[in-house]
mmCIF file of C-alpha atoms in Angstrom:
data_model
loop_
_atom_site.group_PDB
_atom_site.id
_atom_site.type_symbol
_atom_site.label_atom_id
_atom_site.label_comp_id
_atom_site.label_asym_id
_atom_site.label_seq_id
_atom_site.Cartn_x
_atom_site.Cartn_y
_atom_site.Cartn_z
ATOM 1 C CA MET A 18 45.562 188.643 266.046
ATOM 2 C CA MET A 19 48.751 190.710 265.629
ATOM 3 C CA ILE A 20 49.000 191.161 269.412
ATOM 4 C CA ASN A 21 48.658 187.410 269.961
ATOM 5 C CA ALA A 22 51.284 186.739 267.301
ATOM 6 C CA GLY A 23 53.655 189.175 269.004
ATOM 7 C CA ILE A 24 53.185 187.472 272.371
ATOM 8 C CA ASP A 25 53.714 183.995 270.927
ATOM 9 C CA THR A 26 56.835 184.900 268.944
ATOM 10 C CA THR A 27 58.374 186.720 271.906
ATOM 11 C CA PHE A 28 57.710 183.745 274.185
ATOM 12 C CA ALA A 29 59.157 181.346 271.604
ATOM 13 C CA THR A 30 62.319 183.454 271.311
ATOM 14 C CA LEU A 31 62.784 183.608 275.088
ATOM 15 C CA ASP A 32 62.340 179.836 275.221
ATOM 16 C CA TRP A 33 65.074 179.343 272.606
ATOM 17 C CA CYS A 34 67.307 181.837 274.436
ATOM 18 C CA MET A 35 67.097 179.874 277.675
ATOM 19 C CA THR A 36 67.653 176.642 275.760
ATOM 20 C CA GLU A 37 70.857 177.873 274.143
ATOM 21 C CA LEU A 38 72.129 179.295 277.431
ATOM 22 C CA VAL A 39 71.776 175.957 279.188
ATOM 23 C CA ARG A 40 73.319 174.121 276.232
ATOM 24 C CA ASN A 41 76.254 176.549 276.179
ATOM 25 C CA PRO A 42 77.310 177.179 279.796
ATOM 26 C CA GLU A 43 80.356 179.209 278.738
ATOM 27 C CA VAL A 44 78.016 181.612 276.941
ATOM 28 C CA MET A 45 75.756 181.846 279.991
ATOM 29 C CA LYS A 46 78.770 182.729 282.135
ATOM 30 C CA LYS A 47 79.762 185.545 279.771
ATOM 31 C CA VAL A 48 76.239 186.965 279.797
ATOM 32 C CA LYS A 49 75.975 186.800 283.591
ATOM 33 C CA ASP A 50 79.437 188.298 284.086
ATOM 34 C CA GLU A 51 78.474 191.240 281.885
ATOM 35 C CA LEU A 52 75.218 191.704 283.796
ATOM 36 C CA ARG A 53 77.049 191.687 287.111
ATOM 37 C CA ILE A 54 79.457 194.384 285.951
ATOM 38 C CA VAL A 55 76.791 196.611 284.411
ATOM 39 C CA ALA A 56 74.295 196.272 287.303
ATOM 40 C CA HIS A 57 76.747 197.583 289.946
ATOM 41 C CA GLY A 58 74.929 195.683 292.685
ATOM 42 C CA GLU A 59 71.409 196.765 291.672
ATOM 43 C CA ASP A 60 68.662 194.169 292.096
ATOM 44 C CA LEU A 61 67.090 194.810 288.698
ATOM 45 C CA ILE A 62 68.392 195.613 285.240
ATOM 46 C CA SER A 63 66.663 198.784 284.063
ATOM 47 C CA GLU A 64 65.910 199.772 280.480
ATOM 48 C CA GLU A 65 68.599 202.447 280.698
ATOM 49 C CA LEU A 66 71.278 199.778 281.183
ATOM 50 C CA LEU A 67 70.371 197.725 278.106
ATOM 51 C CA GLY A 68 72.617 199.796 275.847
ATOM 52 C CA LYS A 69 75.648 198.648 277.853
ATOM 53 C CA LEU A 70 74.898 194.942 277.460
ATOM 54 C CA SER A 71 76.799 194.290 274.244
ATOM 55 C CA TYR A 72 77.297 190.556 274.781
ATOM 56 C CA LEU A 73 73.639 190.006 275.656
ATOM 57 C CA LYS A 74 72.683 191.714 272.398
ATOM 58 C CA VAL A 75 74.918 189.569 270.191
ATOM 59 C CA PHE A 76 73.722 186.484 272.071
ATOM 60 C CA ILE A 77 70.110 187.290 271.174
ATOM 61 C CA LYS A 78 71.137 187.970 267.566
ATOM 62 C CA GLU A 79 72.693 184.523 267.373
ATOM 63 C CA VAL A 80 69.596 182.888 268.856
ATOM 64 C CA ILE A 81 67.259 184.449 266.300
ATOM 65 C CA ARG A 82 69.679 183.583 263.500
ATOM 66 C CA LEU A 83 69.337 179.886 264.321
ATOM 67 C CA HIS A 84 65.787 179.991 265.669
ATOM 68 C CA PRO A 85 63.720 182.731 263.990
ATOM 69 C CA ALA A 86 60.303 182.720 265.630
ATOM 70 C CA GLY A 87 58.682 183.012 262.208
ATOM 71 C CA PRO A 88 60.798 180.710 260.021
ATOM 72 C CA LEU A 89 58.635 181.332 256.939
ATOM 73 C CA LEU A 90 57.942 184.993 256.237
ATOM 74 C CA LEU A 91 54.625 186.398 255.044
ATOM 75 C CA PRO A 92 54.018 185.342 251.429
ATOM 76 C CA ARG A 93 54.703 187.767 248.586
ATOM 77 C CA GLU A 94 53.192 187.802 245.107
ATOM 78 C CA SER A 95 55.115 188.768 241.982
ATOM 79 C CA LEU A 96 53.564 191.745 240.171
ATOM 80 C CA GLN A 97 55.138 190.813 236.860
ATOM 81 C CA GLU A 98 57.093 188.013 235.253
ATOM 82 C CA CYS A 99 60.769 188.051 236.194
ATOM 83 C CA LYS A 100 63.864 185.895 236.407
ATOM 84 C CA ILE A 101 65.855 185.422 239.638
ATOM 85 C CA GLN A 102 69.161 183.542 239.523
ATOM 86 C CA GLY A 103 68.067 181.624 236.446
ATOM 87 C CA TYR A 104 64.569 180.792 237.722
ATOM 88 C CA ASN A 105 61.564 182.056 235.764
ATOM 89 C CA ILE A 106 58.958 183.561 238.100
ATOM 90 C CA PRO A 107 55.568 183.975 236.361
ATOM 91 C CA LYS A 108 53.330 186.927 237.142
ATOM 92 C CA GLN A 109 51.139 186.512 240.257
ATOM 93 C CA THR A 110 53.283 183.720 241.672
ATOM 94 C CA ARG A 111 53.028 183.390 245.441
ATOM 95 C CA LEU A 112 56.498 183.368 246.991
ATOM 96 C CA VAL A 113 57.339 182.091 250.474
ATOM 97 C CA ILE A 114 60.686 183.157 251.938
ATOM 98 C CA ASN A 115 62.535 180.735 254.208
ATOM 99 C CA ALA A 116 64.246 182.933 256.826
ATOM 100 C CA TRP A 117 65.290 179.811 258.749
ATOM 101 C CA ALA A 118 67.338 178.546 255.789
ATOM 102 C CA PHE A 119 68.987 181.933 255.220
ATOM 103 C CA GLY A 120 70.250 181.938 258.802
ATOM 104 C CA ARG A 121 71.972 178.590 258.249
ATOM 105 C CA ASP A 122 73.363 179.188 254.765
ATOM 106 C CA GLU A 123 77.096 178.453 254.716
ATOM 107 C CA SER A 124 77.450 180.807 251.750
ATOM 108 C CA TYR A 125 77.008 183.676 254.217
ATOM 109 C CA TRP A 126 77.835 182.249 257.631
ATOM 110 C CA GLU A 127 81.016 180.534 258.765
ATOM 111 C CA ALA A 128 80.163 177.254 260.534
ATOM 112 C CA PRO A 129 76.448 178.142 260.481
ATOM 113 C CA GLU A 130 75.359 175.282 262.754
ATOM 114 C CA GLN A 131 77.783 176.371 265.475
ATOM 115 C CA PHE A 132 76.344 178.583 268.219
ATOM 116 C CA LYS A 133 78.768 181.512 268.361
ATOM 117 C CA PRO A 134 77.450 184.932 269.467
ATOM 118 C CA GLU A 135 80.893 186.467 268.934
ATOM 119 C CA ARG A 136 80.384 186.280 265.158
ATOM 120 C CA PHE A 137 78.248 189.433 265.428
ATOM 121 C CA PHE A 138 81.054 191.450 267.018
ATOM 122 C CA ASP A 139 82.969 191.222 263.740
ATOM 123 C CA CYS A 140 80.215 192.250 261.317
ATOM 124 C CA THR A 141 77.693 195.022 260.767
ATOM 125 C CA VAL A 142 74.755 192.698 260.103
ATOM 126 C CA ASP A 143 71.616 193.596 262.044
ATOM 127 C CA HIS A 144 68.055 192.304 262.189
ATOM 128 C CA LYS A 145 66.351 195.296 260.553
ATOM 129 C CA GLY A 146 65.934 193.849 257.080
ATOM 130 C CA LYS A 147 68.983 195.342 255.363
ATOM 131 C CA TYR A 148 70.764 192.018 254.866
ATOM 132 C CA PHE A 149 68.811 189.280 253.115
ATOM 133 C CA HIS A 150 70.784 186.462 254.746
ATOM 134 C CA TYR A 151 69.581 187.663 258.170
ATOM 135 C CA ILE A 152 65.887 188.571 258.164
ATOM 136 C CA PRO A 153 64.301 187.095 261.318
ATOM 137 C CA PHE A 154 61.712 189.909 261.300
ATOM 138 C CA GLY A 155 61.254 190.072 257.542
ATOM 139 C CA PHE A 156 62.097 193.066 255.372
ATOM 140 C CA GLY A 157 60.602 195.864 253.302
ATOM 141 C CA ARG A 158 57.078 197.159 253.801
ATOM 142 C CA ARG A 159 56.010 193.911 255.435
ATOM 143 C CA ILE A 160 58.731 193.857 258.074
ATOM 144 C CA CYS A 161 57.388 193.004 261.532
ATOM 145 C CA PRO A 162 55.859 196.234 262.963
ATOM 146 C CA GLY A 163 56.608 195.086 266.506
ATOM 147 C CA MET A 164 60.311 194.368 265.868
ATOM 148 C CA ASN A 165 61.793 197.072 268.114
ATOM 149 C CA PHE A 166 59.263 196.489 270.894
ATOM 150 C CA SER A 167 59.822 192.739 270.770
ATOM 151 C CA MET A 168 63.610 193.068 270.969
ATOM 152 C CA ALA A 169 63.329 195.439 273.935
ATOM 153 C CA ILE A 170 61.010 193.033 275.781
ATOM 154 C CA ILE A 171 63.304 190.083 275.096
ATOM 155 C CA GLU A 172 66.379 191.995 276.275
ATOM 156 C CA ILE A 173 64.863 193.318 279.516
ATOM 157 C CA ALA A 174 63.176 190.010 280.403
ATOM 158 C CA LEU A 175 66.236 187.906 279.676
ATOM 159 C CA ALA A 176 68.576 190.308 281.450
ATOM 160 C CA ASN A 177 66.574 190.128 284.668
ATOM 161 C CA LEU A 178 65.961 186.380 284.499
ATOM 162 C CA LEU A 179 69.711 185.846 284.289
ATOM 163 C CA HIS A 180 70.671 188.575 286.727
ATOM 164 C CA ARG A 181 68.392 187.377 289.517
ATOM 165 C CA PHE A 182 68.665 183.617 289.017
ATOM 166 C CA ASP A 183 71.075 180.847 288.141
ATOM 167 C CA TRP A 184 69.525 178.247 285.839
ATOM 168 C CA SER A 185 70.173 174.538 285.560
ATOM 169 C CA LEU A 186 68.582 171.359 284.250
ATOM 170 C CA PRO A 187 66.575 169.158 286.644
ATOM 171 C CA GLY A 188 68.487 166.377 288.363
ATOM 172 C CA GLY A 189 69.293 163.413 286.187
ATOM 173 C CA ILE A 190 68.992 165.358 282.930
ATOM 174 C CA THR A 191 72.096 166.300 280.966
ATOM 175 C CA ILE A 192 72.728 168.659 278.058
ATOM 176 C CA GLU A 193 72.944 165.619 275.785
ATOM 177 C CA ASP A 194 69.351 164.733 276.746
ATOM 178 C CA MET A 195 68.018 168.032 275.397
ATOM 179 C CA LYS A 196 66.288 167.647 272.048
ATOM 180 C CA MET A 197 66.338 170.608 269.679
ATOM 181 C CA ASP A 198 63.426 169.536 267.477
ATOM 182 C CA GLU A 199 61.209 172.390 266.356
ATOM 183 C CA GLY A 200 57.433 172.340 266.292
ATOM 184 C CA GLY A 201 54.662 174.658 265.159
ATOM 185 C CA GLU A 202 53.457 175.521 261.681
ATOM 186 C CA ILE A 203 53.739 179.316 261.678
ATOM 187 C CA ILE A 204 55.733 180.013 264.837
ATOM 188 C CA SER A 205 58.818 177.937 265.650
ATOM 189 C CA PHE A 206 58.429 176.528 269.163
ATOM 190 C CA ARG A 207 60.525 173.902 270.892
ATOM 191 C CA LYS A 208 58.841 170.558 270.333
ATOM 192 C CA GLN A 209 60.054 169.289 273.701
ATOM 193 C CA LYS A 210 59.015 171.320 276.727
ATOM 194 C CA LEU A 211 61.935 173.100 278.395
ATOM 195 C CA GLU A 212 62.215 172.483 282.141
ATOM 196 C CA LEU A 213 64.787 174.418 284.181
ATOM 197 C CA VAL A 214 65.500 174.878 287.875
ATOM 198 C CA PRO A 215 66.001 178.481 289.061
ATOM 199 C CA THR A 216 68.211 179.287 292.034
ATOM 200 C CA ALA A 217 68.351 182.801 293.439
ATOM 201 C CA SER A 218 71.733 184.329 292.672
ATOM 202 C CA LYS A 219 73.637 186.933 294.651
ATOM 203 C CA VAL A 220 73.524 190.277 292.862
ATOM 204 C CA ASN A 221 76.019 192.054 295.102
#
C-alpha cells in the first residue's frame, strides 16, 4: 500500500509540475536554460548533476507548496487535553492537518496564489518538516518515509523530460483553457487530464 501511495503521489506531483511549466512559459525557459548550461551537451541529466540545478529545485518546491500531493496529512490524536491558540482540544481528539491551506496562508507567504519559484531563493524554508507553514511531506515521526527518494525521482525525471523535449499544448488550446481544479480524496490529482505535445529538442 505504501509503495502504491508513493507511486501515485510522485505521478501527481510530476503532473502538477508539467502543468505549471506550461502555464508559466517564462519559468519553463529558466529551467531549460539551466539544464542546457549544466548538461554541457550531454544527452541525459545524470544524478550527479542534480545538485547544480538550483532553479529546478526551487521550481519543484513552489509546485509542492501550491499542490501538495497529500493535501491532508495523516490524522493525529491528542494524548491529553490541551489548548491551542484559544481552542480547547479534548483528550483523544482526532486532528487532521491541512497542508494545502498552510501553503497558501498569506500570514506566511507573500502573494501566496502567485506562482513564483524565486521566493525560495530568499528563504531557508525546506520541505523536511521543520517549518509548519510548509509541510508537503508531513512532519515529526509520521513524516513521509519516502520523502528523499520521491524528491530525487521527481528531479531526475523532470530534468530529463525538459532537457530532451520541448512541451506545448495541443493545437487550438490556450493557457486560459487549462483548468486547475483538483480531484481525488487522499491524493491531489488534476481533475482535468493534462495533454501536452512533446517535440525533440536539441541538446547540443
